[in-house]
Amino acid sequence: MPFKTVWEENGVYQAFEGIPTQLERKKADNEVLQSPQFDTIKYWIVDSTDITEYNINKSQTIDAAAFNIGASKTNKNIYKLFITKNPKIIKNITIYSNLFEETKSPWVVKTFNNLKDARDFIYNNI
């Protein structure tokens, strides 16, 4: 499996590796969104540090954003934090983040270069 999900006290951490597909990305989202814990989490970390090749396109990113924007209506208090240095992934995160801003979704979407910075952000904001 190219991703793992770890439930934490106030949120969830997902790490991807290898070459994730769009289907696997959706599966990872569903694992979080369909969990009873989703309603109370305060953060969702998506760590893409170990992705070796990235083939998710703009259309698929828009699909993911729309799906998550819908979910933001049930839990409005999530920091969605992405970890990556990969320019292709950063480009898609920018598309994703812009859609959240355009639709006035309550989630805060941020990108970090490493897990420590993301965890520091969580520590200082929740």
Coordinates of C-alpha atoms in Angstrom, one line a residue:
M1 CA 0.0 0.0 0.0
P2 CA 1.5 3.4 -1.0
F3 CA 0.1 5.2 2.0
K4 CA -0.4 4.7 5.7
T5 CA -2.8 6.4 8.1
V6 CA -2.0 7.0 11.7
W7 CA -4.7 8.4 14.0
E8 CA -3.4 10.8 16.6
E9 CA -4.9 12.4 19.7
N10 CA -6.2 15.5 17.8
G11 CA -5.7 14.6 14.2
V12 CA -4.5 12.3 11.5
Y13 CA -1.2 11.7 9.8
Q14 CA -1.0 10.2 6.3
A15 CA 2.2 9.3 4.6
F16 CA 2.5 8.4 0.9
E17 CA 5.4 6.7 -0.8
G18 CA 6.3 5.4 -4.2
I19 CA 4.0 6.3 -7.0
P20 CA 0.5 6.9 -5.6
T21 CA -2.4 6.7 -8.1
Q22 CA -5.6 8.8 -8.1
L23 CA -7.5 5.8 -6.8
E24 CA -5.1 5.4 -3.9
R25 CA -5.4 9.1 -3.1
K26 CA -9.2 8.8 -3.0
K27 CA -8.9 5.7 -0.9
A28 CA -6.7 7.6 1.6
D29 CA -9.2 10.5 1.7
N30 CA -12.1 8.1 2.3
E31 CA -10.2 6.4 5.1
V32 CA -10.2 9.8 6.9
L33 CA -13.5 11.2 5.8
Q34 CA -15.6 8.1 6.6
S35 CA -14.1 7.6 10.0
P36 CA -16.2 8.5 13.1
Q37 CA -13.0 10.4 14.3
F38 CA -13.2 12.8 11.4
D39 CA -15.8 15.0 13.1
T40 CA -13.4 15.9 16.0
I41 CA -10.0 16.1 14.3
K42 CA -8.2 19.4 14.3
Y43 CA -5.5 18.6 11.8
W44 CA -4.8 16.4 8.8
I45 CA -1.2 16.0 7.8
V46 CA -0.4 14.6 4.3
D47 CA 3.3 13.7 4.1
S48 CA 4.5 13.3 0.5
T49 CA 8.2 13.2 1.4
D50 CA 8.7 9.6 0.2
I51 CA 6.8 9.9 -3.1
T52 CA 9.2 9.0 -5.9
E53 CA 7.0 9.8 -8.9
Y54 CA 3.8 12.0 -9.0
N55 CA 1.3 11.7 -11.8
I56 CA -1.9 13.3 -10.3
N57 CA -3.0 15.9 -12.7
K58 CA -4.9 19.2 -12.4
S59 CA -8.3 17.7 -13.0
Q60 CA -7.8 15.0 -10.4
T61 CA -6.6 17.7 -7.9
I62 CA -9.7 19.7 -8.5
D63 CA -11.8 16.6 -7.9
A64 CA -9.9 16.0 -4.6
A65 CA -10.5 19.7 -3.6
A66 CA -14.2 19.5 -4.3
F67 CA -14.5 16.3 -2.3
N68 CA -12.7 17.9 0.7
I69 CA -14.6 21.2 0.4
G70 CA -17.8 19.2 0.8
A71 CA -16.3 17.5 3.9
S72 CA -15.4 20.9 5.3
K73 CA -19.1 21.6 5.9
T74 CA -19.2 18.9 8.6
N75 CA -15.9 19.6 10.3
K76 CA -15.0 23.2 9.9
N77 CA -11.9 23.3 12.1
I78 CA -9.2 21.5 10.3
Y79 CA -5.7 22.5 9.4
K80 CA -4.8 20.5 6.3
L81 CA -1.1 20.4 6.2
F82 CA 0.9 19.1 3.2
I83 CA 4.6 18.1 3.5
T84 CA 6.6 18.1 0.3
K85 CA 9.5 19.7 -1.6
N86 CA 8.4 18.3 -4.9
P87 CA 7.5 21.2 -7.4
K88 CA 4.8 19.1 -9.1
I89 CA 3.1 18.3 -5.9
I90 CA 3.4 22.0 -4.7
K91 CA 1.8 23.1 -7.9
N92 CA -1.2 20.8 -7.3
I93 CA -1.4 21.9 -3.6
T94 CA -1.6 25.5 -4.8
I95 CA -4.5 24.6 -7.1
Y96 CA -6.2 22.8 -4.2
S97 CA -5.6 25.7 -1.8
N98 CA -6.9 28.3 -4.2
L99 CA -10.1 26.4 -4.6
F100 CA -10.5 26.4 -0.8
E101 CA -10.0 30.1 -0.7
E102 CA -12.4 30.8 -3.6
T103 CA -15.2 28.8 -2.0
K104 CA -14.5 30.3 1.4
S105 CA -14.0 26.9 2.9
P106 CA -13.1 27.1 6.6
W107 CA -10.1 24.8 6.4
V108 CA -6.6 26.3 6.6
V109 CA -4.4 24.7 4.0
K110 CA -0.6 25.0 4.3
T111 CA 2.5 23.5 2.8
F112 CA 5.7 22.7 4.7
N113 CA 9.1 21.3 3.7
N114 CA 9.3 18.9 6.6
L115 CA 7.3 17.2 9.3
K116 CA 8.9 19.1 12.2
D117 CA 7.7 22.4 10.8
A118 CA 4.2 21.1 10.3
R119 CA 4.1 19.7 13.9
D120 CA 5.5 23.0 15.3
F121 CA 2.6 24.8 13.4
I122 CA 0.1 22.4 15.0
Y123 CA 1.6 22.8 18.4
N124 CA 1.3 26.6 18.1
N125 CA -2.2 26.7 16.6
I126 CA -4.4 24.1 18.3

